[in-house]
Short mmCIF file of N, CA and C in Angstrom, two decimals:
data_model
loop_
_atom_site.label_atom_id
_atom_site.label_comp_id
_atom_site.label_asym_id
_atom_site.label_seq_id
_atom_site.Cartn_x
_atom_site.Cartn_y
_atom_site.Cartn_z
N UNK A 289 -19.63 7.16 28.35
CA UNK A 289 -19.52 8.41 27.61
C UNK A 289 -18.69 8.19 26.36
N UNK A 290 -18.43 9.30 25.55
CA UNK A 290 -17.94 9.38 23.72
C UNK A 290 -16.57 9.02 24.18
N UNK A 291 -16.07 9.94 25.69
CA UNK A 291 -14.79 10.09 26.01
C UNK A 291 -13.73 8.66 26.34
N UNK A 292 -15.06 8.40 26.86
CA UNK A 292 -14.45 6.67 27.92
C UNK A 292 -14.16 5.70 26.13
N UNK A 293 -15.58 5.86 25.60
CA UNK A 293 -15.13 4.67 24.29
C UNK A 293 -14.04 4.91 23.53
N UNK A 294 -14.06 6.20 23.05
CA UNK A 294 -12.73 6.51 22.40
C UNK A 294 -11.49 6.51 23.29
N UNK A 295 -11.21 6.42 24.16
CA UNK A 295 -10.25 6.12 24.98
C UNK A 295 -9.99 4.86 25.27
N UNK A 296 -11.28 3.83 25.71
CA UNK A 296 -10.71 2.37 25.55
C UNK A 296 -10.52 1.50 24.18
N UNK A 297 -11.01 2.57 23.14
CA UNK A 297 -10.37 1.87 21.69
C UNK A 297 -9.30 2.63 21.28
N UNK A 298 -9.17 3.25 21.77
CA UNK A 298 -7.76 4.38 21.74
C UNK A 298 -6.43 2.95 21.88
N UNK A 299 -7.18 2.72 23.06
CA UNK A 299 -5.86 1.72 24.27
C UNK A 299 -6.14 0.25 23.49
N UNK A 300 -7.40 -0.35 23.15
CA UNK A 300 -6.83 -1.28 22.25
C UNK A 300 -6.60 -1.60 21.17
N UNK A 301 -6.90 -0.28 20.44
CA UNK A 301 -5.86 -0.55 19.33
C UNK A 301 -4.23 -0.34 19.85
N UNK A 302 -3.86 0.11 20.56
CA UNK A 302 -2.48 0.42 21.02
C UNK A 302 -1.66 -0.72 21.58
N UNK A 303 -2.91 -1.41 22.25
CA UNK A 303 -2.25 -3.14 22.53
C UNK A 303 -2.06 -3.90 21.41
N UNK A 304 -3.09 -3.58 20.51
CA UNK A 304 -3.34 -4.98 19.18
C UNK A 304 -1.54 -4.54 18.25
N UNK A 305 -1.70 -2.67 18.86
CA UNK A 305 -0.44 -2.50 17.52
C UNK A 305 1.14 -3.25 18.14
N UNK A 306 0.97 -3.05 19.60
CA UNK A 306 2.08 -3.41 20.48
C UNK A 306 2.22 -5.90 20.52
N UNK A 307 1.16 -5.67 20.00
CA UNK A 307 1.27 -7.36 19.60
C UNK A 307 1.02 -7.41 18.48
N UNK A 308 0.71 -6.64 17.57
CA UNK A 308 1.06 -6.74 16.39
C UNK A 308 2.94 -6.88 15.73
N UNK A 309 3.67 -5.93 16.51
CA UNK A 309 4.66 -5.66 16.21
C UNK A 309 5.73 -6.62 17.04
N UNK A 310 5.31 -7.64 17.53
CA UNK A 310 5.50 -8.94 18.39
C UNK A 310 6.09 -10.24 17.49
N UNK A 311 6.79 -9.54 16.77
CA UNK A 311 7.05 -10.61 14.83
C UNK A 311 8.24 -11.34 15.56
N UNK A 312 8.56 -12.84 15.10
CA UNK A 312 9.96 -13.11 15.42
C UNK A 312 10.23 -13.70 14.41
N UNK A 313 9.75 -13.69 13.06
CA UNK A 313 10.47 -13.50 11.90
C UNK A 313 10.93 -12.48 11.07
N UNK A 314 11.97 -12.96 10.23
CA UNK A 314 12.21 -11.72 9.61
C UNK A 314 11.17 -11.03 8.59
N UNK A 315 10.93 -9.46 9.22
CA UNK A 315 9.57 -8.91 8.30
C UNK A 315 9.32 -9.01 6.97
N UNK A 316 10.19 -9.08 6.27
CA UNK A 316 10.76 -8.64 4.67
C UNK A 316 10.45 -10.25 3.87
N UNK A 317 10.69 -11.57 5.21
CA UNK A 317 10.72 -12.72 4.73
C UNK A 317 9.94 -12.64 3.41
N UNK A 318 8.42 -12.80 3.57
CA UNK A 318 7.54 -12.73 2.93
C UNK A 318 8.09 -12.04 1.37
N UNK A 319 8.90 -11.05 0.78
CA UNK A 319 8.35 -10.41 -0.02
C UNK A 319 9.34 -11.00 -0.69
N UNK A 320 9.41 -10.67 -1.88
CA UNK A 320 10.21 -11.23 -3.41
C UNK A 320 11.78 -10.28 -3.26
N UNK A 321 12.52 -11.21 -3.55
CA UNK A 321 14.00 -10.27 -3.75
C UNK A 321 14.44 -9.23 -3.82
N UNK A 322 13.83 -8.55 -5.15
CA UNK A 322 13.85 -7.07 -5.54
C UNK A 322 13.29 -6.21 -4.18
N UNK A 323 12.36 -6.51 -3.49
CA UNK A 323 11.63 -5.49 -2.59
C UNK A 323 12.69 -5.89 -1.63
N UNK A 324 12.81 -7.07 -1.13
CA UNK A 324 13.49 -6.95 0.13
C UNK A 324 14.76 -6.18 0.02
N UNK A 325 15.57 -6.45 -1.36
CA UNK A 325 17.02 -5.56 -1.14
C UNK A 325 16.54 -4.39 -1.57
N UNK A 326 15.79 -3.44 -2.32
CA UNK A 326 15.10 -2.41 -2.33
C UNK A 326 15.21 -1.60 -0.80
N UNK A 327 13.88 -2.47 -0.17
CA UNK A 327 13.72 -2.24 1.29
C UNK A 327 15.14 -2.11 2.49
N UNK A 328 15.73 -2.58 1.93
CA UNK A 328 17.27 -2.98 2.92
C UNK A 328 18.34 -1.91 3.11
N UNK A 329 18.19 -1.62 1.23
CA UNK A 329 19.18 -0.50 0.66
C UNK A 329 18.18 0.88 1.12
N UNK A 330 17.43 1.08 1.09
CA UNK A 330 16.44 2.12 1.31
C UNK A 330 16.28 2.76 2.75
N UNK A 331 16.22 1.78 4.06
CA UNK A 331 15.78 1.89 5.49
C UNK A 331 16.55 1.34 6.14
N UNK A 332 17.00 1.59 7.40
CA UNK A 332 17.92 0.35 8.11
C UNK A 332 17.15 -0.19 8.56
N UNK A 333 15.90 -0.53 8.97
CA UNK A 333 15.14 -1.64 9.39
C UNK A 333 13.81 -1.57 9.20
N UNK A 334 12.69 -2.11 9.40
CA UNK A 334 11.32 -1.97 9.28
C UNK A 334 11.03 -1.42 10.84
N UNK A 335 10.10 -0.31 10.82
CA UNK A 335 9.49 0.23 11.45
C UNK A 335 8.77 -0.71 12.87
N UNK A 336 8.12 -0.99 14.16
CA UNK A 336 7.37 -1.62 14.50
C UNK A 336 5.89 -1.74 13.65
N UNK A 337 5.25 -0.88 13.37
CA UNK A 337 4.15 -0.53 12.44
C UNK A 337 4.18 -1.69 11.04
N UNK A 338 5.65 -1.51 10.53
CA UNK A 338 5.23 -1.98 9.55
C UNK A 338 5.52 -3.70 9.28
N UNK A 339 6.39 -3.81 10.20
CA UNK A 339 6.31 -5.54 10.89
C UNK A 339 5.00 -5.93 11.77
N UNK A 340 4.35 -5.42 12.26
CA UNK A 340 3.24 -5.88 12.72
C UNK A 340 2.06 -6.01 11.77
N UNK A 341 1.98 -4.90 10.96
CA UNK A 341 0.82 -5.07 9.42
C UNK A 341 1.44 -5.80 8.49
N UNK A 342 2.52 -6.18 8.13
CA UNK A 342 3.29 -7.19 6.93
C UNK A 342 2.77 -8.35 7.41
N UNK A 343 2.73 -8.76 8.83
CA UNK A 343 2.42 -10.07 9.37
C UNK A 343 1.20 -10.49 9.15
N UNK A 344 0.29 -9.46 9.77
CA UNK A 344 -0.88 -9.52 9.91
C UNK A 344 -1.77 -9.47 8.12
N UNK A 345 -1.14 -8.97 7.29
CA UNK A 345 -1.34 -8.70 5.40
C UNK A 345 -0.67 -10.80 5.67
N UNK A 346 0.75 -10.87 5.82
CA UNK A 346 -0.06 -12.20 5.84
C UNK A 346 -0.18 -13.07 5.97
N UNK A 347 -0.82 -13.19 7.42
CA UNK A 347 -1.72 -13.85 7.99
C UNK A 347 -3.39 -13.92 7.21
N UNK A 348 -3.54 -12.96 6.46
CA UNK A 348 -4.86 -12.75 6.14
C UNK A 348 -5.41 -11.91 6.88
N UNK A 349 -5.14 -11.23 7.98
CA UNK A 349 -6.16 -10.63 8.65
C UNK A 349 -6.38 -9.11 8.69
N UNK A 350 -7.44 -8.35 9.00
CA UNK A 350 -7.55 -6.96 8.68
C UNK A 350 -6.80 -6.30 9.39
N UNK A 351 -6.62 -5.07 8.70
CA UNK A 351 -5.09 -4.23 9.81
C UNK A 351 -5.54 -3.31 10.04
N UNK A 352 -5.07 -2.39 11.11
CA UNK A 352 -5.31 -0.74 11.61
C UNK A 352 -4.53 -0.82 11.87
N UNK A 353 -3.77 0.31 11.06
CA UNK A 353 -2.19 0.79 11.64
C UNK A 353 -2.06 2.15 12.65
N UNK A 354 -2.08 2.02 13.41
CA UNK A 354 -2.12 3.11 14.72
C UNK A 354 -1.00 3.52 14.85
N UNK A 355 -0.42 4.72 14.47
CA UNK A 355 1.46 5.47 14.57
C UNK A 355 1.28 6.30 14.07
N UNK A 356 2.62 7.18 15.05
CA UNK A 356 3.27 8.58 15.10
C UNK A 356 3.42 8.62 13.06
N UNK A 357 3.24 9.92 13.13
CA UNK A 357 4.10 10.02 11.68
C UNK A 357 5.42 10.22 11.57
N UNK A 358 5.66 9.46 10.55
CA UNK A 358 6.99 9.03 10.09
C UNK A 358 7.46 8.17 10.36
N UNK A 359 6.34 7.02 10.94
CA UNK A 359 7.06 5.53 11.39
C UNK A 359 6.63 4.70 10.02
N UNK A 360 6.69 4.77 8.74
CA UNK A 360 6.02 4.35 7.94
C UNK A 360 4.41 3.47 7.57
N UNK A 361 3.72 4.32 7.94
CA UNK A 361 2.67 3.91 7.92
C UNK A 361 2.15 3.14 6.13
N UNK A 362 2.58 4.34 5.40
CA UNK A 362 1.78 3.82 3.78
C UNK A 362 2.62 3.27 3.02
N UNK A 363 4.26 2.67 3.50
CA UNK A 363 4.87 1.56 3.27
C UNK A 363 3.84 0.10 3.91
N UNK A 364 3.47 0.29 5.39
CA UNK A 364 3.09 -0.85 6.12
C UNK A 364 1.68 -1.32 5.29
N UNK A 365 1.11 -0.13 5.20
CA UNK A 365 0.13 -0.36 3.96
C UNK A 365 0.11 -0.99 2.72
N UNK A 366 0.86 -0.19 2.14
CA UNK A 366 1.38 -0.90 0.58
C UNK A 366 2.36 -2.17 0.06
N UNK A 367 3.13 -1.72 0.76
CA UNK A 367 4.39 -3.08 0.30
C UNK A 367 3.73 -4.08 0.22
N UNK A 368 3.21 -4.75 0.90
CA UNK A 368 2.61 -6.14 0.29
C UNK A 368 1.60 -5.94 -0.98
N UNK A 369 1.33 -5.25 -0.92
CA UNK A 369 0.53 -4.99 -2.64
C UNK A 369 1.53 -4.69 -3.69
N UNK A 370 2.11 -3.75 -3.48
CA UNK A 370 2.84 -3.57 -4.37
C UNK A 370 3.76 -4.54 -4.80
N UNK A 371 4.52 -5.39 -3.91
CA UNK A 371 4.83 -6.55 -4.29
C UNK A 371 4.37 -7.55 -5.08
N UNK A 372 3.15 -7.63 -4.48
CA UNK A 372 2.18 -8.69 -5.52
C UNK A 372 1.99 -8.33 -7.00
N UNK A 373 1.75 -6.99 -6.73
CA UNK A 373 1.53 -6.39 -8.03
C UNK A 373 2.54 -6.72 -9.51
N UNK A 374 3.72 -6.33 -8.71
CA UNK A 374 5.37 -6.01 -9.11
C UNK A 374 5.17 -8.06 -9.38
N UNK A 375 5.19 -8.82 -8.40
CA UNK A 375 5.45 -9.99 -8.88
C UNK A 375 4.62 -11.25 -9.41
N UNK A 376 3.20 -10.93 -9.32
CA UNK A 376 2.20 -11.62 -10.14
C UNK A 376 1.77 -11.40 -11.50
N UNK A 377 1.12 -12.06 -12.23
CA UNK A 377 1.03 -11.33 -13.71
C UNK A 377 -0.74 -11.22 -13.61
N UNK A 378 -0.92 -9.69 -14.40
CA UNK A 378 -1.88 -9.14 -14.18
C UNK A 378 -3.27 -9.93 -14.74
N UNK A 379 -4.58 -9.55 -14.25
CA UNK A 379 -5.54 -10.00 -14.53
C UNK A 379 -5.66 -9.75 -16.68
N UNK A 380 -5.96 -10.85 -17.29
CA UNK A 380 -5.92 -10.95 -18.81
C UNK A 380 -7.12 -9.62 -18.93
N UNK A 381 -8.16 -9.91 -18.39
CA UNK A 381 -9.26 -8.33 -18.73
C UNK A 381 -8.64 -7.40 -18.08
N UNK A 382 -8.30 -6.56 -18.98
CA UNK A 382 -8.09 -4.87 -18.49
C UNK A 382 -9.22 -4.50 -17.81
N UNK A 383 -10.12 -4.72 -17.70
CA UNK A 383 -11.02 -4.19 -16.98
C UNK A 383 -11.02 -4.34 -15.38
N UNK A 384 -10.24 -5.42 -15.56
CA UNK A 384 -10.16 -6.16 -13.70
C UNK A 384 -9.07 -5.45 -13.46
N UNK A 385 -8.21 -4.58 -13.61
CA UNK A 385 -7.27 -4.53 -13.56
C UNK A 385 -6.50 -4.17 -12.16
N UNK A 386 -7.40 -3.09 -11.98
CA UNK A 386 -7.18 -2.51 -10.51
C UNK A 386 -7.27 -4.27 -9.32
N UNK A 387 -6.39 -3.97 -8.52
CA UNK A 387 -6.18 -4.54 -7.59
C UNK A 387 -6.06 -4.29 -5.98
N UNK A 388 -5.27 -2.93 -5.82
CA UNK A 388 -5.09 -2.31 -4.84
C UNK A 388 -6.25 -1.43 -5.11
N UNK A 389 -6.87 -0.94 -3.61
CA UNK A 389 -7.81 0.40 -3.71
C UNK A 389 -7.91 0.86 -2.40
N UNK A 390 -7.03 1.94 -2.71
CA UNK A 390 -6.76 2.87 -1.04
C UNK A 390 -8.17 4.12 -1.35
N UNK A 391 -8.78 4.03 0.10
CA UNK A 391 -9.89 4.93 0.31
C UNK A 391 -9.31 6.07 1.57
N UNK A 392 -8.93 7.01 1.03
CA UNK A 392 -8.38 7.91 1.64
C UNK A 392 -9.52 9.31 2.13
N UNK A 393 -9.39 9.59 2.87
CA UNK A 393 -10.32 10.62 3.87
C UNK A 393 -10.33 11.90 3.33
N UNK A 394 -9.14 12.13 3.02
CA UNK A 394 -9.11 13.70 2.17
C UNK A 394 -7.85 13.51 0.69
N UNK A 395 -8.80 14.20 0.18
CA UNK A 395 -7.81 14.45 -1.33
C UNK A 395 -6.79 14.93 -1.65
N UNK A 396 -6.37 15.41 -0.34
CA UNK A 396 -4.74 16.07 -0.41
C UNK A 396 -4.16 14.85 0.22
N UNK A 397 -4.94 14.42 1.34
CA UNK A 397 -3.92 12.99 1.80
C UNK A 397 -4.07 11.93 0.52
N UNK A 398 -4.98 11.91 -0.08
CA UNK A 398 -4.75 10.68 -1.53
C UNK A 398 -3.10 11.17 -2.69
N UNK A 399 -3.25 12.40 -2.77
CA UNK A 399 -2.13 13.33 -3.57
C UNK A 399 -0.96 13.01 -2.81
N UNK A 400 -0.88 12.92 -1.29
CA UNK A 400 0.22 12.43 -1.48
C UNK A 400 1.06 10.92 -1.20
N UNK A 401 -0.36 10.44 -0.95
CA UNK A 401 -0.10 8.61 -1.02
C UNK A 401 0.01 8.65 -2.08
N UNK A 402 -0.07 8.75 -3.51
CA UNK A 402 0.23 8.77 -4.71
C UNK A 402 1.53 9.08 -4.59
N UNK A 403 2.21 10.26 -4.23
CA UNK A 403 3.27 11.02 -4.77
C UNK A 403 4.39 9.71 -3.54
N UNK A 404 3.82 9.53 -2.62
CA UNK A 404 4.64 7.96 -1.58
C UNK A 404 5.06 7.12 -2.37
N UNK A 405 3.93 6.41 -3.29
CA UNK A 405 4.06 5.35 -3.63
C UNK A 405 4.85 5.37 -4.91
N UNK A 406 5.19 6.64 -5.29
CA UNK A 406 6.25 6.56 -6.49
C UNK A 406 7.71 5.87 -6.36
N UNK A 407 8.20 6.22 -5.06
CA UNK A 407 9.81 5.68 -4.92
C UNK A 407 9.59 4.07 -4.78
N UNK A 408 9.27 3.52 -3.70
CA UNK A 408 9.21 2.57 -3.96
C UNK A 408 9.02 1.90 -5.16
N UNK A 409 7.87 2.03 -6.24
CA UNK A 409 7.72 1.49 -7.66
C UNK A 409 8.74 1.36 -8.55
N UNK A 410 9.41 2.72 -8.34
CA UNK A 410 10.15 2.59 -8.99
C UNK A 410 11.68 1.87 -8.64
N UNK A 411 11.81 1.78 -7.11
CA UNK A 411 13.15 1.54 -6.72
C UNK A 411 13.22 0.08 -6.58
N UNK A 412 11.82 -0.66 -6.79
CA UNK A 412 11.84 -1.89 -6.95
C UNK A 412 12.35 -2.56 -8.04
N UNK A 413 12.13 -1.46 -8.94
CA UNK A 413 11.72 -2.14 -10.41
C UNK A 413 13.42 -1.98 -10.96
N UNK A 414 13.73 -1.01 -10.33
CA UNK A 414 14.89 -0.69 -10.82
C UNK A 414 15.80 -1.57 -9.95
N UNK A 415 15.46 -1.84 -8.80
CA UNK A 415 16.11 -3.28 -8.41
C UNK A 415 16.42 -4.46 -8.85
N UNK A 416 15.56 -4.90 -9.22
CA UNK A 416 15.12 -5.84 -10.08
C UNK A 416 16.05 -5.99 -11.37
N UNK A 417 16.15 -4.77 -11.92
CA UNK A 417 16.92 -4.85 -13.21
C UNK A 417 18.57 -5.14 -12.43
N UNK A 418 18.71 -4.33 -11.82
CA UNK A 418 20.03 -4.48 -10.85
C UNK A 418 20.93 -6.12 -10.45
N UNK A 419 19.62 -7.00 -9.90
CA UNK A 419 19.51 -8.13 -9.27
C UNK A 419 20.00 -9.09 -11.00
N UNK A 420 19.41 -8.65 -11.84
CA UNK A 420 19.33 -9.17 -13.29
C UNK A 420 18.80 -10.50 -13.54
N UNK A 421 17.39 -10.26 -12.70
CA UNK A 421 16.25 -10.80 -12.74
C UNK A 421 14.89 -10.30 -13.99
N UNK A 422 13.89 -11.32 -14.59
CA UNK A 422 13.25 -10.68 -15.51
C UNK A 422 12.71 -8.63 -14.96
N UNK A 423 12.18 -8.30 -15.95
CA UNK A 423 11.76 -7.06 -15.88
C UNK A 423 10.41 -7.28 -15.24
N UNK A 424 9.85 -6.31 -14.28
CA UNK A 424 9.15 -6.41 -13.41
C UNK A 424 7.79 -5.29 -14.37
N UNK A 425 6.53 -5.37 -14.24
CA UNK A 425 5.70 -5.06 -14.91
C UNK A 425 5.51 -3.10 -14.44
N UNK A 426 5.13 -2.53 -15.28
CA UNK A 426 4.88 -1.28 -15.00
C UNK A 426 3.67 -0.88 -13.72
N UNK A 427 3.56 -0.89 -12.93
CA UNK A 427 2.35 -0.42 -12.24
C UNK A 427 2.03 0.81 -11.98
N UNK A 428 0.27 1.06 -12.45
CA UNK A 428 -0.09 2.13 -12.60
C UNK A 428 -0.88 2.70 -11.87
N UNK A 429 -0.62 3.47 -10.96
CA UNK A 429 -0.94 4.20 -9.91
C UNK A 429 -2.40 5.74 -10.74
N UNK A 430 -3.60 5.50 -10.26
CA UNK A 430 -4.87 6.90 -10.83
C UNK A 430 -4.98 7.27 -9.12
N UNK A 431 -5.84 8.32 -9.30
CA UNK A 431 -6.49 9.09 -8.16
C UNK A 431 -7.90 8.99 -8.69
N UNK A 432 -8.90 9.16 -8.12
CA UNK A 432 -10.18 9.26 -8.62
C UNK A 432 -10.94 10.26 -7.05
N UNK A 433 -11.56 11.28 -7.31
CA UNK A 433 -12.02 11.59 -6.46
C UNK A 433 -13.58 12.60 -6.68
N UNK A 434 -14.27 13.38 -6.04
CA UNK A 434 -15.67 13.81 -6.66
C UNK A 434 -15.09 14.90 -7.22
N UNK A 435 -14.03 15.54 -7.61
CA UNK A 435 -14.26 16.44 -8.37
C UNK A 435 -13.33 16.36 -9.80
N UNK A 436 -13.25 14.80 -9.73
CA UNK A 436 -12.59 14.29 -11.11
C UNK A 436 -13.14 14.22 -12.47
N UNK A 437 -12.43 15.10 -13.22
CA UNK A 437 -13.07 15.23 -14.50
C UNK A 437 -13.82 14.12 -15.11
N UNK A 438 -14.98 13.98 -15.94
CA UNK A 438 -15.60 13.02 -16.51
C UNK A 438 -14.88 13.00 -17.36
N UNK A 439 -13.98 12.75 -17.99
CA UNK A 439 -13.13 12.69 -19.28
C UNK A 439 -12.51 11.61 -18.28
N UNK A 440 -11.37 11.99 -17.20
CA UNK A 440 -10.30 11.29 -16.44
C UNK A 440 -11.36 10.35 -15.79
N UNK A 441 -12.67 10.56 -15.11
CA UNK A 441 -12.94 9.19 -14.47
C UNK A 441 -13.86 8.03 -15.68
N UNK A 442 -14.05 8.54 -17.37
CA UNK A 442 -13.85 7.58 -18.51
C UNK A 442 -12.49 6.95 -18.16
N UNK A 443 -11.54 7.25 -18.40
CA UNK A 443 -10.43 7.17 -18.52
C UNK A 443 -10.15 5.63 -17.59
N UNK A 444 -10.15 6.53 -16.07
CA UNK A 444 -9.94 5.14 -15.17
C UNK A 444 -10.97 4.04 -15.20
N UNK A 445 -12.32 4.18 -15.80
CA UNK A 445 -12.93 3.24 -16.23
C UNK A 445 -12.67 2.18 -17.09
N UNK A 446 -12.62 2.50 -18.28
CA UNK A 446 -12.04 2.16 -19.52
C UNK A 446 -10.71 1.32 -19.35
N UNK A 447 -9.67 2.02 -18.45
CA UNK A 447 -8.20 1.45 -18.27
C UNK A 447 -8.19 1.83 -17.14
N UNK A 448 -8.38 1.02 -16.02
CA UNK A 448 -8.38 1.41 -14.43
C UNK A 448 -7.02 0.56 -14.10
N UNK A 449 -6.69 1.73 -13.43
CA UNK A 449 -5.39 1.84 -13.08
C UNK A 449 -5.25 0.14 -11.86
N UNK A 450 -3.48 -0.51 -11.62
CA UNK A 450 -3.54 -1.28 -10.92
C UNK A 450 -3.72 -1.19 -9.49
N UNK A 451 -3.57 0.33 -8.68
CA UNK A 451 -3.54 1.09 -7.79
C UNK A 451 -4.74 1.90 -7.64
N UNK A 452 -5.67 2.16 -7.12
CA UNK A 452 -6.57 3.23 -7.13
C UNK A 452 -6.94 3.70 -6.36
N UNK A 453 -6.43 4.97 -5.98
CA UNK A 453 -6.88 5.86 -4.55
C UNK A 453 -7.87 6.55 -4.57
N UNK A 454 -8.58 6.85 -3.98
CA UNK A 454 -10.02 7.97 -4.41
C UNK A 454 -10.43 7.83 -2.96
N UNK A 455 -11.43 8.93 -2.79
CA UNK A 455 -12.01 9.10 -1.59
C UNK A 455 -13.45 8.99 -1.55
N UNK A 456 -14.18 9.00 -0.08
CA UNK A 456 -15.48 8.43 0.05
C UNK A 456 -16.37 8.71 -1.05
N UNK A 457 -16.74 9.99 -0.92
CA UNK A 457 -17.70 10.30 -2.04
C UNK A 457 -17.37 10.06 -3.43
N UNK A 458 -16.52 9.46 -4.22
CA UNK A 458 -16.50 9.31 -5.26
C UNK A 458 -16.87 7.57 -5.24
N UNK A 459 -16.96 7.02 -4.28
CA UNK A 459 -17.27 5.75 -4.38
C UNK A 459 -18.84 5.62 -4.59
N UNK A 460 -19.25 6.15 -4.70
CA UNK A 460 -21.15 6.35 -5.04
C UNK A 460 -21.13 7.05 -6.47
#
């Protein structure tokens, strides 16, 4: 039955998240200076959620983050992008520019993964200056969704953002 499948993928994603979060390094290892003391000064520790997807981001392998809200889910998501972002230098064609691309289910949940991903950007960057390490690149966070003005989705065409959230139907 619908009941039994969604219930035994219920339960293994709940195992994969419970060995996901099975890290015995330090989570943060991975990321560049600025984020980790960012991250440090910011949280007293990483979430289970978001040590089990940091690992698994990289390891290479695909993630489903399964958690309560407020265990940081769209940190466990992002931080490793945003990092990269923050510490690689961008593609020379503006056109490639976008890198990250979150496909979000509803347009109020994209509004406020946008409005998430502001502190961090900025508390990195402003880390960074802190640390008195070079200046870390601006990253530019669009929304794109089906009822986005043709003016604004020229716009993210033309200069597409390094971040880009939008939802299903605007991907057609």
């Amino acid at each position: 039955s619908v009941m039994m499948t969604t219930t035994r993928a219920v339960a293994a994603m709940s195992v994969a998240c419970a060995r996901m979060a099975d890290v015995t390094t330090d989570p943060l290892a991975d990321f560049s200076e600025p984020t980790r003391t960012w991250f440090r000064a910011a949280f007293a520790e990483p979430t289970a959620a978001q040590a089990g997807a940091w690992d698994a981001v990289r390891r290479g392998r695909h993630t489903l983050v399964v958690a309560p809200t407020g265990s940081g889910k769209t940190l466990s998501a992002f931080l490793a992008g945003i990092d990269r972002l923050l510490t690689t230098p961008a593609p020379a064609d503006r056109l490639h520019r976008t890198r990250v691309l979150y496909v979000s289910p509803l347009k109020a949940l994209a509004v406020d993964v946008e409005r998430n991903l502001r502190a961090p950007l900025t508390g990195i960057r402003q880390t960074a200056e802190r640390l008195g390490g070079a200046a870390l690149p601006e990253v530019t966070v669009g929304i794109r969704s089906g009822d986005t003005a043709a003016g604004d989705r020229r716009k993210l065409a033309t200069r597409p953002p390094d971040v880009l959230i939008t939802t299903p139907e605007s991907l057609f």
